[in-house]
Structures are given as structure tokens and as C-alpha cells.
Coordinates of C-alpha atoms in Angstrom, one line a residue:
M18 CA 40.1 42.8 23.5
K19 CA 38.8 39.2 23.7
N20 CA 39.2 36.9 20.7
N21 CA 35.7 36.2 19.3
V22 CA 34.5 33.8 16.6
Y23 CA 31.0 34.0 15.1
L24 CA 29.2 30.9 13.8
Y25 CA 26.3 31.4 11.4
V26 CA 24.5 28.1 11.4
C27 CA 22.6 26.9 8.4
H28 CA 22.0 24.0 6.1
F29 CA 21.4 25.7 2.7
V30 CA 22.3 28.8 0.7
N31 CA 19.9 31.2 -0.9
D32 CA 19.7 35.0 -1.5
H33 CA 18.2 35.6 1.9
I34 CA 21.0 33.6 3.6
I35 CA 23.7 35.4 1.7
E36 CA 22.3 38.8 2.6
S37 CA 22.0 37.8 6.3
Y38 CA 25.5 36.3 6.5
N39 CA 27.1 39.3 4.8
R40 CA 25.3 41.7 7.3
I41 CA 27.0 39.8 10.2
R42 CA 30.4 39.8 8.4
T43 CA 30.2 43.5 7.9
A44 CA 29.2 44.1 11.5
V45 CA 32.1 42.0 12.8
G46 CA 34.6 43.5 10.5
K47 CA 38.2 42.9 11.8
E48 CA 37.0 42.4 15.4
G49 CA 36.7 38.6 14.9
K50 CA 36.2 35.8 12.5
V51 CA 32.9 34.7 11.0
F52 CA 32.3 31.1 9.9
F53 CA 29.4 29.7 7.9
L54 CA 28.7 26.6 10.0
L55 CA 27.1 24.4 7.3
H56 CA 25.1 21.2 8.0
K57 CA 25.8 19.1 4.9
E58 CA 25.7 15.4 4.2
E59 CA 28.0 13.8 1.6
E60 CA 25.4 13.4 -1.1
E61 CA 24.2 17.0 -0.9
E62 CA 25.4 19.6 -3.3
I63 CA 25.5 23.1 -1.7
S64 CA 27.4 25.9 -3.3
V65 CA 29.0 28.4 -0.9
P66 CA 30.5 31.7 -2.1
D67 CA 34.2 31.5 -2.6
E68 CA 35.0 34.4 -0.2
W69 CA 33.2 32.8 2.7
D70 CA 35.0 31.1 5.6
Y71 CA 32.9 28.0 6.2
Y72 CA 33.0 24.8 8.3
I73 CA 31.1 21.7 7.4
F74 CA 29.6 19.2 9.8
S75 CA 27.4 16.2 9.2
Y76 CA 25.8 13.4 11.1
E77 CA 28.9 11.3 10.5
T78 CA 31.3 13.8 11.9
I79 CA 29.0 14.5 14.9
N80 CA 28.8 10.8 15.7
K81 CA 32.6 10.7 16.1
L82 CA 32.3 13.0 19.1
N83 CA 30.9 10.1 21.0
Y84 CA 28.2 12.2 22.6
H85 CA 24.7 10.9 23.6
S86 CA 21.8 12.8 22.0
I87 CA 18.2 12.9 23.1
S88 CA 16.9 11.7 19.8
E89 CA 18.0 10.1 16.5
S90 CA 18.7 13.5 14.9
L91 CA 20.4 16.8 16.0
I92 CA 17.0 18.5 16.1
P93 CA 15.5 18.7 18.6
G94 CA 18.0 19.3 21.4
S95 CA 21.5 18.5 20.1
N96 CA 22.3 21.6 18.0
H97 CA 25.2 22.4 20.3
F98 CA 27.1 19.3 19.1
A99 CA 28.2 21.1 15.9
V100 CA 29.5 24.1 18.0
L101 CA 31.5 21.7 20.2
Q102 CA 32.9 20.0 17.1
F103 CA 34.1 23.4 15.8
Y104 CA 35.5 24.3 19.3
K105 CA 37.5 21.0 19.4
E106 CA 39.2 21.9 16.1
Y107 CA 39.5 25.6 16.8
P108 CA 40.0 26.0 20.6
E109 CA 42.0 29.2 20.4
Y110 CA 39.0 31.6 20.7
D111 CA 37.9 33.2 24.0
Y112 CA 34.2 33.4 23.1
Y113 CA 32.1 31.5 20.5
W114 CA 29.0 33.3 19.2
V115 CA 26.3 31.1 17.6
I116 CA 23.6 32.7 15.4
E117 CA 21.0 30.5 13.7
Y118 CA 19.9 31.4 10.2
D119 CA 16.3 32.2 11.2
V120 CA 17.3 35.0 13.7
D121 CA 17.2 38.6 12.5
F122 CA 18.1 41.9 14.1
T123 CA 16.3 45.2 13.3
G124 CA 19.4 47.3 13.5
N125 CA 23.1 47.0 12.8
W126 CA 24.4 43.8 14.3
T127 CA 27.4 45.8 15.5
V128 CA 25.1 47.4 18.2
F129 CA 24.1 44.1 19.6
L130 CA 27.5 42.3 19.4
N131 CA 29.6 45.2 20.7
A132 CA 27.2 45.6 23.7
F133 CA 28.8 42.5 25.3
H134 CA 32.5 42.9 24.5
D135 CA 33.3 43.8 28.1
I136 CA 30.8 41.4 29.8
P137 CA 32.7 38.2 30.9
A138 CA 29.6 35.9 30.8
D139 CA 30.2 32.2 30.2
L140 CA 26.7 32.0 28.7
L141 CA 24.9 34.8 27.0
S142 CA 21.4 33.9 25.8
S143 CA 17.7 34.8 26.0
H144 CA 14.8 33.8 28.3
I145 CA 17.1 32.4 31.0
Q146 CA 14.7 31.2 33.7
R147 CA 14.6 28.9 36.7
Y148 CA 12.3 25.8 36.8
E149 CA 9.7 27.6 39.0
Q150 CA 9.1 30.2 36.3
S151 CA 8.1 27.6 33.6
P152 CA 7.6 24.2 35.2
G153 CA 5.5 23.0 32.2
W154 CA 8.4 23.4 29.7
P155 CA 8.6 20.0 27.9
W156 CA 12.4 19.7 27.8
W157 CA 13.2 19.6 31.6
N158 CA 12.9 15.8 31.7
T159 CA 15.5 15.3 29.0
L160 CA 18.3 16.2 31.4
Y161 CA 20.5 13.3 32.4
L162 CA 23.5 14.0 34.6
K163 CA 24.5 10.6 36.1
D164 CA 26.9 11.9 38.8
Y165 CA 24.9 14.9 39.8
S166 CA 22.1 15.2 42.3
L167 CA 20.0 18.1 41.3
S168 CA 16.8 19.5 42.8
T169 CA 14.3 21.4 40.6
D170 CA 15.6 24.6 42.3
Q171 CA 18.9 24.1 40.5
L172 CA 17.4 23.6 37.0
V173 CA 17.8 26.5 34.6
R174 CA 16.7 26.9 31.0
S175 CA 17.5 29.3 28.2
F176 CA 16.4 29.9 24.6
N177 CA 19.3 29.5 22.2
P178 CA 18.7 30.6 18.6
V179 CA 21.5 33.1 19.3
Y180 CA 23.9 32.7 22.2
R181 CA 27.6 33.0 23.2
L182 CA 29.7 30.5 25.2
S183 CA 33.1 31.0 26.7
V184 CA 35.9 28.6 25.9
C185 CA 35.9 27.5 29.6
A186 CA 32.2 26.7 29.3
L187 CA 32.8 24.7 26.1
T188 CA 35.6 22.8 27.8
L189 CA 33.3 21.8 30.7
L190 CA 30.4 20.8 28.3
D191 CA 32.7 18.6 26.3
E192 CA 34.0 16.9 29.5
V193 CA 30.6 16.2 30.8
L194 CA 29.2 15.0 27.5
Q195 CA 32.1 12.6 27.1
Q196 CA 30.8 10.9 30.3
H197 CA 27.6 10.0 28.4
N198 CA 25.5 12.6 30.0
C199 CA 22.9 14.3 27.9
G200 CA 19.9 16.7 27.7
H201 CA 18.3 19.2 25.5
H202 CA 20.9 22.0 25.0
E203 CA 18.5 24.6 26.4
V204 CA 18.5 22.9 29.8
F205 CA 21.8 21.0 29.7
I206 CA 24.0 24.1 29.0
P207 CA 22.5 26.6 31.5
T208 CA 21.9 24.1 34.3
L209 CA 25.4 22.6 34.1
L210 CA 27.1 26.0 34.0
A211 CA 25.0 27.4 36.8
Y212 CA 25.7 24.3 39.0
H213 CA 29.5 24.8 38.5
G214 CA 29.3 28.5 39.3
Y215 CA 29.8 29.9 35.8
T216 CA 28.2 33.3 34.9
L217 CA 24.9 33.4 33.0
V218 CA 23.6 36.6 31.5
D219 CA 20.4 37.3 29.6
F220 CA 20.9 39.8 26.9
G221 CA 17.4 41.3 27.1
G222 CA 14.0 40.3 28.4
K223 CA 13.2 40.3 32.0
G224 CA 14.3 38.5 35.2
E225 CA 17.2 37.9 37.5
F226 CA 19.7 37.1 34.8
V227 CA 19.2 40.4 33.0
L228 CA 21.8 43.1 33.7
P229 CA 20.6 46.5 35.0
G230 CA 19.8 48.7 32.1
Y231 CA 19.4 45.7 29.7
E232 CA 15.7 44.9 30.4
E233 CA 14.1 44.3 27.0
R234 CA 17.0 46.1 25.4
F235 CA 17.5 43.6 22.6
Y236 CA 14.3 41.6 22.6
L237 CA 10.8 41.8 24.0
A238 CA 9.8 39.2 26.6
E239 CA 6.4 37.5 26.5
D240 CA 3.6 39.8 27.8
K241 CA 0.1 38.5 27.3
Q242 CA -1.3 42.0 28.1
R243 CA 0.5 43.5 25.2
E244 CA -1.8 43.9 22.1
V245 CA 1.1 43.7 19.6
L246 CA 3.6 40.9 19.9
P247 CA 2.2 39.3 23.1
E248 CA 4.5 36.3 22.5
G249 CA 7.6 38.7 22.4
T250 CA 10.1 38.8 19.7
M251 CA 12.3 35.8 20.6
C252 CA 10.0 32.8 20.7
F253 CA 9.4 29.3 19.4
R254 CA 6.4 30.5 17.4
P255 CA 4.6 32.2 15.7
V256 CA 6.8 32.6 12.6
F257 CA 7.6 36.2 11.7
K258 CA 7.4 36.8 7.9
E259 CA 7.9 40.6 8.1
I260 CA 9.5 42.3 11.1
R261 CA 10.2 45.9 9.8
T262 CA 6.5 46.8 10.1
Y263 CA 6.8 46.6 13.9
N264 CA 9.1 49.7 13.9
L265 CA 11.2 48.3 16.7
Q266 CA 14.8 49.3 16.6
D267 CA 17.7 47.1 17.7
K268 CA 15.5 44.0 18.5
L269 CA 16.2 40.4 17.9
F270 CA 13.4 38.3 16.2
H271 CA 13.0 34.6 16.0
P272 CA 11.9 32.6 14.1
Y273 CA 12.1 35.0 11.1
K274 CA 11.3 33.3 7.8
G275 CA 11.6 36.1 5.2
L276 CA 10.5 33.5 2.7
A277 CA 12.8 33.3 -0.3
G278 CA 11.2 32.7 -3.7
V279 CA 11.7 29.5 -5.7
S280 CA 14.3 29.4 -8.4
K281 CA 12.9 28.3 -11.7
D282 CA 15.9 25.9 -11.9
T283 CA 14.7 23.9 -8.9
K284 CA 14.3 20.3 -10.1
V285 CA 10.9 18.9 -9.3
L286 CA 9.3 15.7 -10.5
T287 CA 5.6 15.2 -10.4
L288 CA 4.9 11.5 -9.9
I289 CA 1.4 10.0 -10.7
V290 CA 0.6 6.3 -10.3
T291 CA -2.4 5.3 -12.3
Y292 CA -4.7 2.3 -12.5
N293 CA -7.9 2.6 -14.6
G294 CA -7.8 6.3 -14.2
E295 CA -9.3 7.5 -17.5
N296 CA -12.1 9.4 -15.7
W297 CA -9.6 11.6 -13.7
I298 CA -6.2 11.7 -15.5
E299 CA -6.9 14.6 -17.8
G300 CA -8.1 16.8 -15.0
C301 CA -5.1 15.7 -12.9
L302 CA -2.5 16.4 -15.6
D303 CA -4.2 19.6 -16.8
S304 CA -4.0 21.0 -13.3
V305 CA -0.2 20.2 -13.1
F306 CA 0.5 21.9 -16.5
A307 CA -1.5 25.0 -15.4
S308 CA 0.7 25.4 -12.3
T309 CA 2.7 28.6 -11.8
F310 CA 5.8 26.4 -11.4
S311 CA 6.5 23.9 -14.2
P312 CA 7.8 20.5 -13.0
D313 CA 8.7 17.4 -15.0
V314 CA 5.9 14.8 -15.0
M315 CA 6.2 11.0 -14.8
V316 CA 3.2 8.7 -14.9
V317 CA 3.6 5.0 -13.8
D318 CA 0.7 3.0 -14.9
N319 CA -0.1 -0.2 -13.1
C320 CA -1.5 -2.2 -16.1
S321 CA -4.7 -0.3 -16.6
T322 CA -7.4 -2.1 -18.6
D323 CA -9.1 1.1 -19.7
R324 CA -7.8 3.9 -22.0
T325 CA -5.6 5.6 -19.4
V326 CA -2.3 4.8 -21.2
E327 CA -3.7 5.6 -24.6
M328 CA -5.0 9.0 -23.4
I329 CA -1.7 9.9 -21.9
R330 CA 0.2 9.0 -25.1
E331 CA -2.2 10.9 -27.3
K332 CA -2.7 14.1 -25.3
Y333 CA 0.4 14.4 -23.2
P334 CA 3.5 13.5 -25.3
D335 CA 5.8 15.3 -22.9
V336 CA 4.9 13.1 -20.0
L337 CA 7.4 10.4 -19.2
L338 CA 5.2 7.2 -19.1
I339 CA 6.1 3.9 -17.6
A340 CA 3.5 1.2 -18.5
N341 CA 3.9 -1.8 -16.2
K342 CA 2.9 -5.2 -17.4
E343 CA 1.3 -6.0 -14.1
N344 CA -0.3 -4.1 -11.2
K345 CA 2.5 -3.6 -8.7
G346 CA 0.5 -1.5 -6.3
F347 CA 0.6 2.2 -5.3
G348 CA 3.9 2.0 -3.3
Q349 CA 5.9 0.0 -5.9
G350 CA 4.7 2.3 -8.6
N351 CA 5.9 5.3 -6.7
N352 CA 9.2 3.6 -5.9
A353 CA 10.1 3.5 -9.6
G354 CA 9.7 7.3 -9.7
F355 CA 11.6 7.7 -6.4
A356 CA 14.6 5.9 -7.9
Y357 CA 14.4 8.0 -11.1
A358 CA 14.4 11.1 -9.0
L359 CA 17.5 10.0 -7.2
E360 CA 19.3 9.0 -10.4
K361 CA 18.5 12.3 -12.2
K362 CA 19.3 14.4 -9.1
Y363 CA 15.9 16.0 -8.6
E364 CA 15.4 18.0 -5.5
Y365 CA 11.7 17.3 -4.8
V366 CA 9.0 14.8 -5.8
L367 CA 5.4 15.8 -5.9
L368 CA 3.3 12.7 -5.3
L369 CA -0.1 13.1 -6.8
N370 CA -3.0 10.7 -6.9
Q371 CA -4.7 10.2 -10.3
D372 CA -8.0 11.5 -8.9
A373 CA -6.4 14.7 -7.4
Q374 CA -6.0 18.1 -8.9
V375 CA -3.7 21.0 -7.7
A376 CA -4.5 24.7 -7.5
P377 CA -2.3 26.8 -9.8
G378 CA -0.1 28.2 -7.1
M379 CA 0.0 25.1 -4.8
L380 CA 3.3 23.6 -6.0
E381 CA 5.2 26.9 -6.0
G382 CA 3.8 27.6 -2.5
L383 CA 4.9 24.2 -1.2
L384 CA 8.3 24.7 -2.7
V385 CA 8.7 28.1 -1.0
I386 CA 7.9 26.5 2.4
A387 CA 10.1 23.4 1.8
Q388 CA 13.1 25.6 1.0
N389 CA 12.6 27.7 4.1
Y390 CA 11.5 25.1 6.6
Y391 CA 14.2 22.5 5.9
E392 CA 13.2 20.2 8.7
Y393 CA 10.0 19.2 6.9
G394 CA 10.7 16.3 4.6
I395 CA 7.1 15.9 3.6
L396 CA 4.6 18.7 3.0
S397 CA 0.9 18.5 2.2
P398 CA -1.7 21.1 1.1
V399 CA -5.2 21.1 2.5
H400 CA -7.3 18.6 0.6
W401 CA -10.7 19.8 -0.6
D402 CA -13.2 17.6 -2.2
G403 CA -13.8 17.5 -5.9
T404 CA -16.4 20.3 -5.7
G405 CA -14.0 22.7 -4.0
E406 CA -16.7 23.6 -1.5
E407 CA -15.9 21.2 1.4
I408 CA -12.7 19.9 2.9
D409 CA -12.2 16.2 2.1
R410 CA -13.8 14.2 4.9
N411 CA -10.8 11.9 5.5
F412 CA -8.3 14.8 5.4
Y413 CA -10.5 16.8 7.8
R414 CA -10.2 13.8 10.2
Y415 CA -6.4 13.7 9.8
M416 CA -6.0 17.4 10.5
T417 CA -8.2 17.5 13.6
G418 CA -6.6 14.5 15.1
Q419 CA -3.0 14.7 13.8
S420 CA -2.2 18.5 13.8
P421 CA -3.4 19.9 17.2
E422 CA -1.4 23.2 16.9
Y423 CA -3.2 24.1 13.7
V424 CA -6.6 23.3 15.3
Y425 CA -5.6 25.4 18.3
D426 CA -4.8 28.4 16.2
L427 CA -8.0 28.1 14.3
V428 CA -10.1 27.9 17.5
K429 CA -8.2 30.8 19.2
G430 CA -8.6 32.9 16.0
R431 CA -4.8 33.4 15.8
E432 CA -2.8 34.1 12.7
I433 CA -2.6 30.9 10.6
Q434 CA 1.1 29.9 9.9
D435 CA 2.6 28.7 6.7
V436 CA 3.1 25.2 8.0
Y437 CA 2.1 23.1 11.0
R438 CA 3.5 19.8 12.1
A439 CA 1.3 16.7 11.7
D440 CA 1.6 13.2 12.9
F441 CA 0.0 11.7 9.8
L442 CA -1.5 12.9 6.4
N443 CA -2.3 10.6 3.6
A444 CA -0.1 10.5 0.5
A445 CA -2.6 11.6 -2.0
I446 CA -0.7 14.9 -2.5
W447 CA 2.7 15.0 -0.9
L448 CA 5.8 17.2 -1.7
V449 CA 8.7 15.0 -0.6
S450 CA 12.3 16.2 -0.6
V451 CA 14.7 13.9 -2.3
E452 CA 16.9 14.1 0.8
C453 CA 14.0 12.6 2.7
I454 CA 13.6 9.8 0.1
Y455 CA 17.4 9.1 0.2
K456 CA 17.4 8.7 3.9
T457 CA 14.0 7.1 4.4
G458 CA 13.9 4.9 1.3
G459 CA 10.9 3.9 -0.8
F460 CA 7.5 2.6 0.1
D461 CA 7.6 -0.9 1.7
P462 CA 6.3 -3.5 -0.8
I463 CA 4.8 -5.4 2.2
F464 CA 1.9 -3.0 1.6
F465 CA 0.1 -3.4 -1.7
H466 CA -2.2 -0.4 -1.2
T467 CA -3.1 1.4 2.0
G468 CA -0.7 1.6 5.0
E469 CA 2.4 2.4 2.9
D470 CA 2.1 6.1 3.6
G471 CA 1.8 5.7 7.4
D472 CA 4.8 3.4 7.4
F473 CA 6.8 5.9 5.3
V474 CA 5.9 8.7 7.7
N475 CA 7.1 6.7 10.7
R476 CA 10.4 6.0 9.0
A477 CA 10.8 9.6 8.0
F478 CA 10.2 10.7 11.6
Y479 CA 12.9 8.2 12.7
K480 CA 15.3 9.8 10.3
G481 CA 14.7 13.2 11.8
F482 CA 12.2 14.7 9.3
K483 CA 8.9 16.3 10.0
L484 CA 5.6 16.1 8.2
G485 CA 3.7 19.3 7.7
V486 CA 0.3 20.6 6.6
C487 CA 0.3 23.9 4.8
P488 CA -3.1 25.6 5.3
H489 CA -2.7 28.3 2.7
Q490 CA -2.0 25.7 -0.1
K491 CA -5.0 23.9 -1.7
A492 CA -5.6 20.8 -3.8
Y493 CA -8.7 18.8 -4.7
H494 CA -9.3 15.1 -4.2
H495 CA -12.2 13.6 -6.2
R496 CA -13.2 10.6 -4.1
E497 CA -16.6 11.7 -2.7
N498 CA -19.5 9.4 -3.3
R499 CA -17.3 6.4 -4.0
P500 CA -19.1 3.4 -2.6
V501 CA -17.5 0.8 -0.4
T502 CA -18.8 -2.6 -1.5
D503 CA -18.2 -4.4 1.8
P504 CA -17.8 -1.9 4.7
L505 CA -17.1 -4.7 7.3
A506 CA -14.3 -6.3 5.2
D507 CA -12.9 -2.8 4.6
H508 CA -12.9 -2.2 8.3
F509 CA -10.9 -5.3 9.1
F510 CA -8.5 -4.8 6.2
H511 CA -7.6 -1.4 7.6
K512 CA -7.3 -2.9 11.1
Y513 CA -4.8 -5.4 9.8
V514 CA -2.8 -2.8 7.8
L515 CA -2.6 -0.4 10.7
S516 CA -1.4 -3.3 12.9
V517 CA 1.4 -3.9 10.5
V518 CA 2.3 -0.2 10.5
D519 CA 2.5 -0.4 14.3
L520 CA 4.7 -3.5 14.3
K521 CA 7.1 -1.9 11.8
N522 CA 7.4 1.4 13.5
P523 CA 11.2 2.0 14.0
R524 CA 10.6 4.6 16.7
G525 CA 9.5 2.0 19.2
E526 CA 9.0 -1.8 18.9
V527 CA 5.5 -3.0 19.4
K528 CA 5.4 -6.6 20.7
L529 CA 3.1 -8.9 18.7
C530 CA 1.8 -10.5 21.9
W531 CA 0.5 -7.2 23.3
L532 CA -1.1 -6.3 19.9
L533 CA -2.8 -9.6 19.7
L534 CA -4.1 -9.3 23.3
N535 CA -5.6 -5.9 22.5
L536 CA -7.4 -7.4 19.4
V537 CA -8.8 -10.3 21.6
L538 CA -10.0 -7.8 24.2
E539 CA -11.7 -5.7 21.4
C540 CA -13.3 -8.9 20.1
I541 CA -14.9 -10.1 23.4
P542 CA -17.8 -7.6 23.5
Y543 CA -18.8 -8.7 20.0
L544 CA -18.6 -12.3 21.0
C545 CA -20.9 -11.6 24.0
R546 CA -23.4 -9.9 21.7
G547 CA -23.3 -12.7 19.3
S548 CA -21.9 -10.5 16.4
F549 CA -20.1 -13.5 14.8
R550 CA -19.2 -11.7 11.6
Y551 CA -17.2 -9.2 13.7
V552 CA -15.7 -12.1 15.7
A553 CA -14.6 -13.8 12.5
G554 CA -13.1 -10.5 11.2
Y555 CA -11.0 -10.1 14.4
W556 CA -9.7 -13.7 14.2
K557 CA -8.8 -13.4 10.5
V558 CA -6.7 -10.3 11.4
I559 CA -5.1 -12.2 14.3
F560 CA -4.2 -15.3 12.3
R561 CA -2.9 -13.1 9.4
L562 CA -0.6 -11.2 11.7
I563 CA 0.8 -14.4 13.2
A564 CA 1.3 -15.9 9.7
N565 CA 3.1 -12.8 8.4
H566 CA 5.0 -11.7 11.6
K567 CA 8.4 -13.1 10.4
Q568 CA 8.2 -11.1 7.2
I569 CA 7.1 -8.0 9.1
K570 CA 10.1 -8.3 11.4
K571 CA 12.4 -8.8 8.5
H572 CA 11.1 -5.6 6.7
R573 CA 11.5 -3.6 10.0
A574 CA 15.1 -4.8 10.3
I575 CA 15.8 -3.7 6.7
C576 CA 14.6 -0.2 7.4
L577 CA 16.7 0.0 10.6
Q578 CA 19.9 -1.5 9.2
S579 CA 20.1 -0.7 5.5
T580 CA 22.9 1.6 4.5
E581 CA 21.3 2.4 1.1
P582 CA 17.7 3.7 0.5
P583 CA 15.6 0.6 1.4
F584 CA 13.1 -0.9 -1.1
L585 CA 14.6 1.0 -4.0
E586 CA 17.4 -1.4 -4.9
L587 CA 15.3 -3.0 -7.7
Y588 CA 15.1 0.3 -9.5
I589 CA 18.5 1.9 -8.9

């Protein structure tokens, strides 16, 4: 009997995780050891049941391996580093099973795991395919093997939410990674093992790597002609929220998000920055207090000259109110709340504009998604206008341009998922994890208003977080029919701000010279037409960028180099 170890990979603990982990422990019994492989950073507090065997890894411990990753974070593509870290400390096992928390099996796990006890494969996985079968797969080009000369015929991919590696395979992977080779694990592992003559076996599905009699035994492969589950049961998306209704016995499903509910003990701070908001603040606060989940509420007032502060003190005595002596801007106002949330160990902060209102179940809905889709540091509901009859015009523009997968599902008439990745959504209604705040920092004070949210999103992406829009969650933004006094000035103000956001982006440095050249090229047609107000606007932006470039570079360096949450030091 081979010596097996089973690694259940997760980053949090809730009732669903406990149930899933215990199912695997029961299935394994005395035939092997089961570890809870926990991704945990030092500042996080995660309680693991005393009877569990667990192994903790973090970005700090992973960095000590001296491997090269394909991005700044483990996800996407470098999930296997944690397995290799475990192997280097526990090299005594023959086979290492890896099961991610969002994989489920519609039978007894014993049936699946025991089916491969006597199969000496170096890699067991799903969807093992050659390049010619899926040439459009986006991760092929991440593979870097400096001492190898590989043709596309030698490239192999797999799908690894659940897989098994032999100790020999792990030894080879470690040796090659130590030589500063890299690649997404789903191309790096199978291609490298196949090149060196190791054995690859697909535990279900279809194709040359599936053993006789195992075709679609443990999962359904993609079949567009199949009315039910055309994507198969082991796929990137859609997300499965209920799998028992398919009546498929002994099948693997991924990604399964049997969404756990939100504990009433979850610490959430609703943070509202106000400035002359007497026309909206009552509706805003009333909607928060009518929520199905009750958060703490903080209002930071930026020296309003109307009755905003008096109204809050008179009608909402339970609200924590900070009345600034001067207008510090949207970002700095929120930074005071961010620092408070870190100090008091909140788990989430709900950013809410003074002119926004939330639907009763919105906060609870966002919390459920946040606790089950950990990679999303920022979540937003869909913003409707104040009438509740139309989607907010600006938000509609963001969704159609910044969340293509959501638009695709809408157009195709597919089931709408709980959350979709977006490249940008404005910060009028954001649920932000405190982990994201700790690693990203506060809003940069270089932006007084406008631009701070785009900059924050770029920095959050750099730290490995995602931004998501949640189509089933709803809020209302009362900003329709608000006139712009000088549309041209507003146009060039936004052009300047967006230029600063580009210059500060930590994911790739934008050279000032190229940005200025683009602005000059944009300006030329207006000059030829004699539109001198536009020409003047462009040159004001150009000179302002030149004048402030030193400060912009300094703030970018702070974001890249700071060991503490940047821009919160004044408050902590």
C-alpha cells in the first residue's frame, strides 16, 4: 500500500468548510493523513478545530522557496508553490493529493480516492489535453523553461482543482523551479512531466490520457450538444450553487459554492463621508438601519456648512460621527474610517456615498459573496438611479466596458452568476475587506476627489485582489439631473485625474513622455479646427502633469515600497 497524504486547501473556516473537510477525513480513515493546508497571513485570525492536522503557508513562507511566479500573487497560476512547500517539509509520502475547498463529490470520497490506489501515475488530474485540442487557452504563453526547446506538440495542459502528484514528480518540479523557470501550474506541471517521460492520467473526462473504462467516470467533460451541464462538471465557470439536483452519482464538481450564510458576529463598519448632504443623509442612513444585517455606522463629515451634522446628532445618536474642521476630500475622509476599522479589527467596510441608499438585503448578500469568494477584495452591487427604474448611467457604462463576462452572459441568456470580475467600478457603494485595506492601504491624498477609487483599484489588483460586480445585489444612487456647471472644464479635470491614475499604476509604469505625446496628438485636430478652448484645456493638463510629476512618482514609490498600509499613518 502506497503512503498517501491528502491536502485540503483553503484560506478560511466556516460550517461548509468543516463539513467538507470532515467528509474527506472520514473517507481516508486510516489509509493516509489529511492536512488542512491553510493560507494565512500573520495579521489574520483564523480558528481551526483542535482535532485537525493543519499546515499554514503565507506569502512570506512561499517567498523563501525562491521560486518565480507568473504574477505578484499565488493566484492565478502559482497555487502549487504551497504544495511544494509542504512536500519539502514532509518528503516521506509516496503520493500527495491536493483538493481545493471549492471542489465537491456527489458520492463517498472513498469511491474516488480508492479508485487510484493501484494506478502509479505521477500526475492524476482532469482535462489533460495537448495544445492542438485547446490552442486558445490563455495560459500556454506563461510557460518559461530556459534550458528546454519545446514545440507546441510537446505542450500539455491540465485542470487542477483536485489532483495527485508522486514524490518523484514533486522532486523534479522543485529542481526545475529552483532554476528560475516558471509557468501557470496547469501547463508547467503536465508539460514538464510529459517531457521527462512521467506518467499522466486523467481520472475521467475524455481523451488519450483517460484509462479504459474511466471515460467520464468521475466527471463530465464539456459537451455543447448536451442540454444539461454543457460545460461539464469540472470547469472554470459557471459556479455551481446546488449539485444534488443533477442526480449524478460519484461525480466531481468545480467550482462549487454552496454559499454559507453570514454570522451575525461578522464585524462590519458602514462608512459614509458627507459634505453638505442634508438632502440625502436621512435616506442613506435609514436604508442602512433597515438592512437585514446590522452593521456599525460611522459618518465622517468634511466641514459641512448646512445642517448635515446637526441632523445626524439629533436623529441618529448611535452613529459614530467625526466632524472635521476642514474639507479633507472624499479619500481622506474615508481613510479615517479605514484606520478605525483596522484598529477595531473589523472584517469588512461598506463604503457608501451620502447620496446612495441600499436595498434591505444588499449588505447581507454582499457579505455572503465576500465570505465565499475570498479573492474579491472589493465588491459592488448594481447601482440603480434614485427612481429605482433605470440603472445609473455612469454605472451602466462601467459594467458594459469593464465587466465583459457579465455582458456576455446577459447577451447569451445564460444563468447570471453571483459575482463577475470587473476592471473598474466607482466607489459609491463598495464592500471592502479589511484584509484588502491592510495590504492596499488608504486612498491616496494626491486625489482630493475623483480618481482615488481608480487608483485604489489598481493597487488592490497589484496586491492580488479582484474587484467584482454582484448582479443580484441592488443599491440606488441619487445623482440624476445634477447639472455640470462647466462641462469643458469637467472634461479636462477628468483627463488630468485619469492621467495621474495611469502614471501611478503599480502594475506597469507609464512614462510621462509617452503620455504627454498622446495628449499633444489628441490636441492637434482641435488646433487645426481653431477650437482654442480645447487647445488651452489640453495644455493646462500637460503643464499640470509636468509640474506635479515629481510628487506623483513619490506617491507611486510609497505604494510599492511601504511595509505598512500606505496613506493611513496619520490615523493609526
